[in-house]
Coordinates of C-alpha atoms and ligand atoms in Angstrom, one line a residue:
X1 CA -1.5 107.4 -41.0
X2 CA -4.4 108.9 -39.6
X3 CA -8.0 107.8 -40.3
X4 CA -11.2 110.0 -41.6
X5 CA -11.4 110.5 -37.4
X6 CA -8.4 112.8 -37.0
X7 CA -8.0 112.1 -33.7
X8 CA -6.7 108.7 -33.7
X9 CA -3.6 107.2 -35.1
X10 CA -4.0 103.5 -36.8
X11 CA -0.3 103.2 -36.8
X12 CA -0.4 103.4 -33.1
X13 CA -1.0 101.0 -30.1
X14 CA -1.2 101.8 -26.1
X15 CA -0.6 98.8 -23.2
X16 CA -1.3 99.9 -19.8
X17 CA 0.3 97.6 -17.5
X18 CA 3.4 96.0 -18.0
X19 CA 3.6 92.7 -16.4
X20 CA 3.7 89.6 -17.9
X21 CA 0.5 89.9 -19.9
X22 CA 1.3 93.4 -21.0
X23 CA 4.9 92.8 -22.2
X24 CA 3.9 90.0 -24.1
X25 CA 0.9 91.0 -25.2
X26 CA 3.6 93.9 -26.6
X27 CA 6.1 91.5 -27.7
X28 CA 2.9 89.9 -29.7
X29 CA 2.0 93.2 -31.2
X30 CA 5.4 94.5 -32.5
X31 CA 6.0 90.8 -34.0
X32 CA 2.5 91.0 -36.2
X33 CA 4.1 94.7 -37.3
X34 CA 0.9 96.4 -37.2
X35 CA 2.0 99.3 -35.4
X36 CA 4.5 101.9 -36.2
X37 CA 4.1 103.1 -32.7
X38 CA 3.6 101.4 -29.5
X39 CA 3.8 103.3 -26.2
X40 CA 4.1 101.0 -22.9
X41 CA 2.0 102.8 -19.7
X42 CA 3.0 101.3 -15.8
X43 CA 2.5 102.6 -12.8
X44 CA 6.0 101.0 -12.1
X45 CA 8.0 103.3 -14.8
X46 CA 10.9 101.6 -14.6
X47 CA 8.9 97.6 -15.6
X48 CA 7.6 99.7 -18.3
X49 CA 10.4 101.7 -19.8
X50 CA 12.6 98.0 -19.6
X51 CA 10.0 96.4 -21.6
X52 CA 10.5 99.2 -24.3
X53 CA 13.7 98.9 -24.3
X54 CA 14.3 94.9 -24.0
X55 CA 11.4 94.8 -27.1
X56 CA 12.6 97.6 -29.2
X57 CA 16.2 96.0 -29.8
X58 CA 14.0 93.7 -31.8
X59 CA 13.2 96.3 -34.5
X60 CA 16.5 96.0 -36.5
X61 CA 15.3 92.5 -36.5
X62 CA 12.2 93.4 -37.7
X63 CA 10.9 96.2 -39.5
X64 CA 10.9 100.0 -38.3
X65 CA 8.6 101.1 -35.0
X66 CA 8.8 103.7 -32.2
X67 CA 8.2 101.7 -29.0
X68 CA 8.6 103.5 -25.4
X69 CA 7.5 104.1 -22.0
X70 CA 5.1 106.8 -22.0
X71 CA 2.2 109.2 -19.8
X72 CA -1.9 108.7 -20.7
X73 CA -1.2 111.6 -23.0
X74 CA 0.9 109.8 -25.3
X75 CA -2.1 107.3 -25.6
X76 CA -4.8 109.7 -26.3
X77 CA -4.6 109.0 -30.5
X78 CA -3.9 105.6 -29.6
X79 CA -6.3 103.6 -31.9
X80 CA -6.3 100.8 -29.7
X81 CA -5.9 100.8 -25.6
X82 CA -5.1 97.7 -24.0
X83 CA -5.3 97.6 -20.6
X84 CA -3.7 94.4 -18.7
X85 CA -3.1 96.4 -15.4
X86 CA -4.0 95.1 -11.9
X87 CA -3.4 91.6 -9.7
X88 CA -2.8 88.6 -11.8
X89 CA -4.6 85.4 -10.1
X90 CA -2.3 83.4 -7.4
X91 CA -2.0 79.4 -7.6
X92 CA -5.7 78.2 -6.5
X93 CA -7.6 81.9 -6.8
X94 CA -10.5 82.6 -8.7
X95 CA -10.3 85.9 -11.3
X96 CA -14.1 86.9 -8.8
X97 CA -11.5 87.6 -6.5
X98 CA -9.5 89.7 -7.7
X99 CA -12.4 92.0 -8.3
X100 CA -11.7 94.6 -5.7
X101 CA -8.4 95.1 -5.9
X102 CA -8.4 95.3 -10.0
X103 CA -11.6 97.5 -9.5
X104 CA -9.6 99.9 -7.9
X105 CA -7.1 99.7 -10.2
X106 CA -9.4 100.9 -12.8
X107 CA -11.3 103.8 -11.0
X108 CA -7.4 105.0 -11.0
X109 CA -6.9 104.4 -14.7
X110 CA -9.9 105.0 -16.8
X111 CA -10.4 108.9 -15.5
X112 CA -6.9 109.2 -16.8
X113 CA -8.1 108.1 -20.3
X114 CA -11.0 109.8 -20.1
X115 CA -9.2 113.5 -19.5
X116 CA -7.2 112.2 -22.9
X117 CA -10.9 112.9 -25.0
X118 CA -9.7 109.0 -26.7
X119 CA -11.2 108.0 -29.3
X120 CA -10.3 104.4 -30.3
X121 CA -11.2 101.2 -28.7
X122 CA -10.8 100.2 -25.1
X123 CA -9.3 96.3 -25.0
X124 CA -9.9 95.5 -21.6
X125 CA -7.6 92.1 -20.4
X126 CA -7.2 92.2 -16.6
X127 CA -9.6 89.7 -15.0
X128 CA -11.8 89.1 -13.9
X129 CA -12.3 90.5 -17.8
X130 CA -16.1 90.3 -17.7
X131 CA -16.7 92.3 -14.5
X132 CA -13.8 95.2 -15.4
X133 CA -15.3 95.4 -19.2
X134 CA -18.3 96.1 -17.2
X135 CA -16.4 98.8 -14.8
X136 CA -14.9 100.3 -18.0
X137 CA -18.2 100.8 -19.7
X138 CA -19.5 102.3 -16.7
X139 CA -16.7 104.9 -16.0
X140 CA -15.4 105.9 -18.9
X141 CA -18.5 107.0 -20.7
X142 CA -17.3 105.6 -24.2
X143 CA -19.5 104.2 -26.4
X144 CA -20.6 100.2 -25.6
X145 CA -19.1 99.2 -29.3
X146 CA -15.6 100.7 -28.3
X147 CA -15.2 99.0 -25.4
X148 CA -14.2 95.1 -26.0
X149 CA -13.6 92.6 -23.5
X150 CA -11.0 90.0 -24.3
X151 CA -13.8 87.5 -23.3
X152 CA -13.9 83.6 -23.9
X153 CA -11.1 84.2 -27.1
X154 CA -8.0 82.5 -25.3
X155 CA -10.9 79.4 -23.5
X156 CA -12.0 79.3 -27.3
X157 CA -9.0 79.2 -28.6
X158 CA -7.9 76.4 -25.7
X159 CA -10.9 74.4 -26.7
X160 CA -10.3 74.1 -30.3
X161 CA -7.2 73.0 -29.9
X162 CA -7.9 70.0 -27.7
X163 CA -10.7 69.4 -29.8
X164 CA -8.2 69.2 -33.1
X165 CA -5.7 67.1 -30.7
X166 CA -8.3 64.9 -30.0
X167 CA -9.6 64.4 -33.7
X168 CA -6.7 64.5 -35.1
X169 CA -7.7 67.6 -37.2
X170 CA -6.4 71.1 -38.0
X171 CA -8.3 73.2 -34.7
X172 CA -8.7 75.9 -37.5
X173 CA -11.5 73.8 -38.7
X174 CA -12.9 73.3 -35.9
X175 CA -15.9 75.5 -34.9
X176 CA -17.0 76.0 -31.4
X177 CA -17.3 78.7 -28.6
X178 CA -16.9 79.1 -24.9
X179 CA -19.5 81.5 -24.1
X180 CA -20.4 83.3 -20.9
X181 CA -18.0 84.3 -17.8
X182 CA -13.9 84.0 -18.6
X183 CA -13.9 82.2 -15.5
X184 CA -15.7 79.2 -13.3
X185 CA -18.9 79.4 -15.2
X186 CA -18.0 79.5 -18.5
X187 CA -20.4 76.9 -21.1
X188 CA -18.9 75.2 -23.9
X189 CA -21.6 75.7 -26.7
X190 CA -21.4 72.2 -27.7
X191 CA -25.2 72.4 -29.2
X192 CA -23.5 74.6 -32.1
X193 CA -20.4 73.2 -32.5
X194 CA -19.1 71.5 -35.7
X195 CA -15.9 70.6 -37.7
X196 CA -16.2 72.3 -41.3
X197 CA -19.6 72.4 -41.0
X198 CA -20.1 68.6 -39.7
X199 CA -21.8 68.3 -36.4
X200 CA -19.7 67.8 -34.0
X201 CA -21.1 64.3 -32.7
X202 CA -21.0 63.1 -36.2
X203 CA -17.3 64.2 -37.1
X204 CA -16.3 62.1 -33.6
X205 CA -18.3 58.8 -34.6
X206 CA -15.9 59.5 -37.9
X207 CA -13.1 59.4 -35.8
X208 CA -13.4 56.2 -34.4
X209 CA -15.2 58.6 -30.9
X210 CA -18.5 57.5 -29.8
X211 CA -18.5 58.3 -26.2
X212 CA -19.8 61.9 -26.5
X213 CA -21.2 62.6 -23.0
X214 CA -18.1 61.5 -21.5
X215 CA -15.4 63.2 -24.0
X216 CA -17.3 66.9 -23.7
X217 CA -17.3 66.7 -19.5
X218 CA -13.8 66.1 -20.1
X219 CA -12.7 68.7 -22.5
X220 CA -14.6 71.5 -21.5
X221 CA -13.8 70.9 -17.6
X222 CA -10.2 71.1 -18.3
X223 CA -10.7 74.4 -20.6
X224 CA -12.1 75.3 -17.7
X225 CA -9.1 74.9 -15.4
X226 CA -6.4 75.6 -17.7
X227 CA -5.6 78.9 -16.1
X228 CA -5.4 76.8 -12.9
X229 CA -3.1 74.3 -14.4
X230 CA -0.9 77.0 -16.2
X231 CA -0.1 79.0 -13.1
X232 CA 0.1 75.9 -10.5
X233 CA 3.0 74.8 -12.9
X234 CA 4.5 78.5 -14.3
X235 CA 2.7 80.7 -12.0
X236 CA 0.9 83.3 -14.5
X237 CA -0.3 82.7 -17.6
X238 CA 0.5 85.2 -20.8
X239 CA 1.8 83.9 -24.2
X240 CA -1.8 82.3 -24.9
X241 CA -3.4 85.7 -23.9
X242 CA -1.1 87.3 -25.6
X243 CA -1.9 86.0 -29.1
X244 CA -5.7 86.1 -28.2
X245 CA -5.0 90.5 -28.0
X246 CA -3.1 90.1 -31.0
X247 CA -6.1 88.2 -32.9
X248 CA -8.4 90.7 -31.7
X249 CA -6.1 93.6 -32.6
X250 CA -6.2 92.5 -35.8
X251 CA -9.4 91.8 -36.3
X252 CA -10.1 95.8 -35.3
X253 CA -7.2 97.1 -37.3
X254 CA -7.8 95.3 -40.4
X255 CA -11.8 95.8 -40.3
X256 CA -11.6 92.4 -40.6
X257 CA -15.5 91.6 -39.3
X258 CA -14.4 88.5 -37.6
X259 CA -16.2 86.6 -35.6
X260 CA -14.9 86.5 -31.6
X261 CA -16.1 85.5 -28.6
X262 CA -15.2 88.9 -27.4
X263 CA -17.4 90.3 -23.8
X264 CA -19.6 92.9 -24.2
X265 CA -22.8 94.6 -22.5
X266 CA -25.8 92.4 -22.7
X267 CA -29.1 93.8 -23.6
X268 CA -32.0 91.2 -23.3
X269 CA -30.3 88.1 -25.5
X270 CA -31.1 84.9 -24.1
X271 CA -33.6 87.0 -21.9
X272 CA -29.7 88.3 -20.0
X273 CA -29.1 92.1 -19.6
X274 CA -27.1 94.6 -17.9
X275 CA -24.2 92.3 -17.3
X276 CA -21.3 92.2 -19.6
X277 CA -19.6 88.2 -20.7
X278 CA -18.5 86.3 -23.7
X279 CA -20.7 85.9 -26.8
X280 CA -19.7 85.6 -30.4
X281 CA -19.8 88.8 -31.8
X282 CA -18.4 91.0 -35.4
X283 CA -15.3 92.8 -35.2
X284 CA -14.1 95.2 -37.1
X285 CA -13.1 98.8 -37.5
X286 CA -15.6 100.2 -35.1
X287 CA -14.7 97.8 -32.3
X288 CA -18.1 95.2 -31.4
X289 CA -20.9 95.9 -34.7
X290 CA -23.1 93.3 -33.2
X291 CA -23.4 90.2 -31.5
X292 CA -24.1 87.1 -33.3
X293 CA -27.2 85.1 -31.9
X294 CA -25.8 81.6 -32.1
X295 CA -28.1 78.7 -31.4
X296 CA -28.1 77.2 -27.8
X297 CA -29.8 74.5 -26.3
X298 CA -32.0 74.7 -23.1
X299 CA -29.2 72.9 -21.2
X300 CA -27.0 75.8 -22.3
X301 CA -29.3 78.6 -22.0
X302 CA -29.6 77.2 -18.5
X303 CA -26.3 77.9 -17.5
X304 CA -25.9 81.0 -19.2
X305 CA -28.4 82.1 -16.8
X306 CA -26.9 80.6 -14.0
X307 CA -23.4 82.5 -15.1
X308 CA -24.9 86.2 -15.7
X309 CA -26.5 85.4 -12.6
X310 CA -23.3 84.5 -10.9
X311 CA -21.5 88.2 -12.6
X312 CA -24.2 90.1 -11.4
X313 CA -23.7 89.1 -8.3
X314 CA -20.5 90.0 -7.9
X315 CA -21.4 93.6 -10.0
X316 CA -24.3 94.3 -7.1
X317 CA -21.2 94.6 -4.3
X318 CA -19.7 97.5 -6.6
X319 CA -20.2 100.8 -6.3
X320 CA -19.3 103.1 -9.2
Ligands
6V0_401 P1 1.5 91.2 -13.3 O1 2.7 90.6 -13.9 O2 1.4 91.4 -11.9 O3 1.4 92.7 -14.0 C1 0.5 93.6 -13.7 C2 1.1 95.0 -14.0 O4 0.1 96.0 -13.7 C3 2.3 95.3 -13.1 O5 3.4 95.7 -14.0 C4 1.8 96.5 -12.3 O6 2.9 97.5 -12.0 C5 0.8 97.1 -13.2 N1 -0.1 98.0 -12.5 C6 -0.7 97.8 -11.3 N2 -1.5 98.9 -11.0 C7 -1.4 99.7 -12.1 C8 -2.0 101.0 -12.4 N3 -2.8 101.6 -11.5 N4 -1.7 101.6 -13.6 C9 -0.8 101.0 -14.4 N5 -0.3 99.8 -14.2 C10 -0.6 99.2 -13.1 O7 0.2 90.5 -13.8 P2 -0.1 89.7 -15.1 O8 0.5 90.5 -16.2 O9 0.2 88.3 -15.0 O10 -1.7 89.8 -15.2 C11 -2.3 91.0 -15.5 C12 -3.8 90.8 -15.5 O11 -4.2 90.0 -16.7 C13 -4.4 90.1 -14.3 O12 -5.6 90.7 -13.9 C14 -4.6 88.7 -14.8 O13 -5.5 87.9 -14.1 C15 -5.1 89.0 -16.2 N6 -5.1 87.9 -17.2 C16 -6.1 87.9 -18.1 C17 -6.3 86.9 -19.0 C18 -7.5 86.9 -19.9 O14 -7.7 85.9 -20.6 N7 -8.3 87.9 -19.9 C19 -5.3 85.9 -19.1 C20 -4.2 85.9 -18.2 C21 -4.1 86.9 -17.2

């Protein structure tokens, strides 16, 4: 099926990198059966053409779809690219430091898209997310709104469900955001945060919670380390990633309008610019339609600052 844009396939999905967030980020994808067509890009041909072959022995288990190790070209009508290429972090690294190497990784990859003329939306995974959205934007030349960061949606996800363990409620109804970096600065908005539309102070004290100060250190601190704890015990994270790509694939594919805490170029909200991290923003059809402007308190705002101060940083060392 081909949309009013001729030159992309909706039926069709691209991974580039193969590891253990792109195969199951691809294992994710040809479960939801979005795609008729899924086409699995590594530098290492062989990772990539086992993956196609160990997931595709799944489709007479599921429903019909061409999946296979492919070149660029076979991504250029790809309506979705998602790149999870480059260094994943070692027990007790930060994603900042894996910035050079993945950098490089990406001034190999995204001239190789470019010379496709592609024309869907750039999902970029590899970390640190927020700084190689950022290298994306700047070398691909694509349009801001067609290139999405995967952002603060797994540390979102992560937080609402220890916030539903914790109350002892369905984390669906729970709504809050980890906004900023993916990474060491990242700020639980707690200021906005609610269960179905209770504040979420109030919905505690309901709960039998009262000590708030203490309880939100606790939980967002270990949102924060997660990653940490994941790959000290299992050495890489990828199922929870995994689903997060598949959430936001479907929130492009089905025009859904959903609201994400995918990254994205800044450009003077909260007084923050020319830096790319997590805020809530629409998804849909056309990749990012606009970020939404939640309420944050000085506190937060604060350490927003202190966190697109902390990418810049790290962006000023780059050359492009
Ligand atoms: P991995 O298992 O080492 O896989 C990386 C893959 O990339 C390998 O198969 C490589 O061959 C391939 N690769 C390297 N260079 C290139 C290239 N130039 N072109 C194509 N393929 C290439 O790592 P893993 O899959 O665990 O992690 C991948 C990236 O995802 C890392 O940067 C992680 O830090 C990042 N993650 C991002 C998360 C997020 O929330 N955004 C979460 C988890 C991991």
């Amino acid at each position: 099926m081909k949309n009013s844009n001729c030159d992309v396939n909706l039926r069709k999905v691209a991974v580039i990198g193969c590891g253990f967030v792109g195969s199951a980020s691809a294992f994710a994808l040809m479960q939801s059966g979005m795609f008729s067509e899924m086409v699995l890009i590594d530098v290492d041909k062989d990772r990539a053409e086992g993956e196609a072959l160990d997931i595709s022995h799944g489709v007479p288990l599921n429903r019909p779809m061409k999946i296979y190790s492919g070149e660029y070209k076979d991504a250029s009508d790809a309506a979705i690219v998602i790149i999870t290429a480059g260094a994943g972090q070692k027990p007790g690294e930060t994603r900042l430091e894996l910035v050079h190497k993945n950098v490089g990784i990406f001034k190999s990859i995204i001239p190789q898209i470019n010379e496709c003329n592609f024309k869907g939306i750039l999902l970029i995974v590899s970390n640190p997310v927020d700084i190689l959205t950022y290298t994306a934007i700047k070398l691909s030349g694509l349009p801001e709104n067609r290139i999405i960061g995967s952002g603060t949606v797994l540390d979102t996800a992560r937080l609402k469900y220890q916030l539903g363990q914790h109350l002892g409620v369905d984390s669906r109804s729970v709504h809050a955001f980890i906004i900023g970096e993916h990474g060491d600065s990242e700020i639980a908005a707690w200021s906005s945060a609610n269960v179905s539309g209770i504040p979420i102070n109030s919905f505690c004290e309901m709960r039998g919670y009262f000590n708030h100060e203490e309880a939100m250190i606790r939980i967002a601190d270990s949102v924060k380390n997660m990653a940490y704890e994941i790959i000290e015990k299992k050495k890489a994270t990828y199922y929870g990633i995994a689903m997060s790509v598949k959430r936001i694939c479907e929130a492009i594919l089905r025009d859904e309008k959903s609201i994400l805490p995918v990254s994205s170029m800044m450009h003077g909200e909260y007084g923050i610019e020319n830096v790319v991290l997590s805020m809530p923003s629409i998804v849909g059809k056309d990749g990012i339609e606009t970020k939404v402007p939640i309420t944050v308190n000085e506190n937060e705002c604060t350490h927003l600052m202190k966190s697109a101060n902390a990418l810049k940083e790290v962006i000023s060392e780059l050359e492009f």
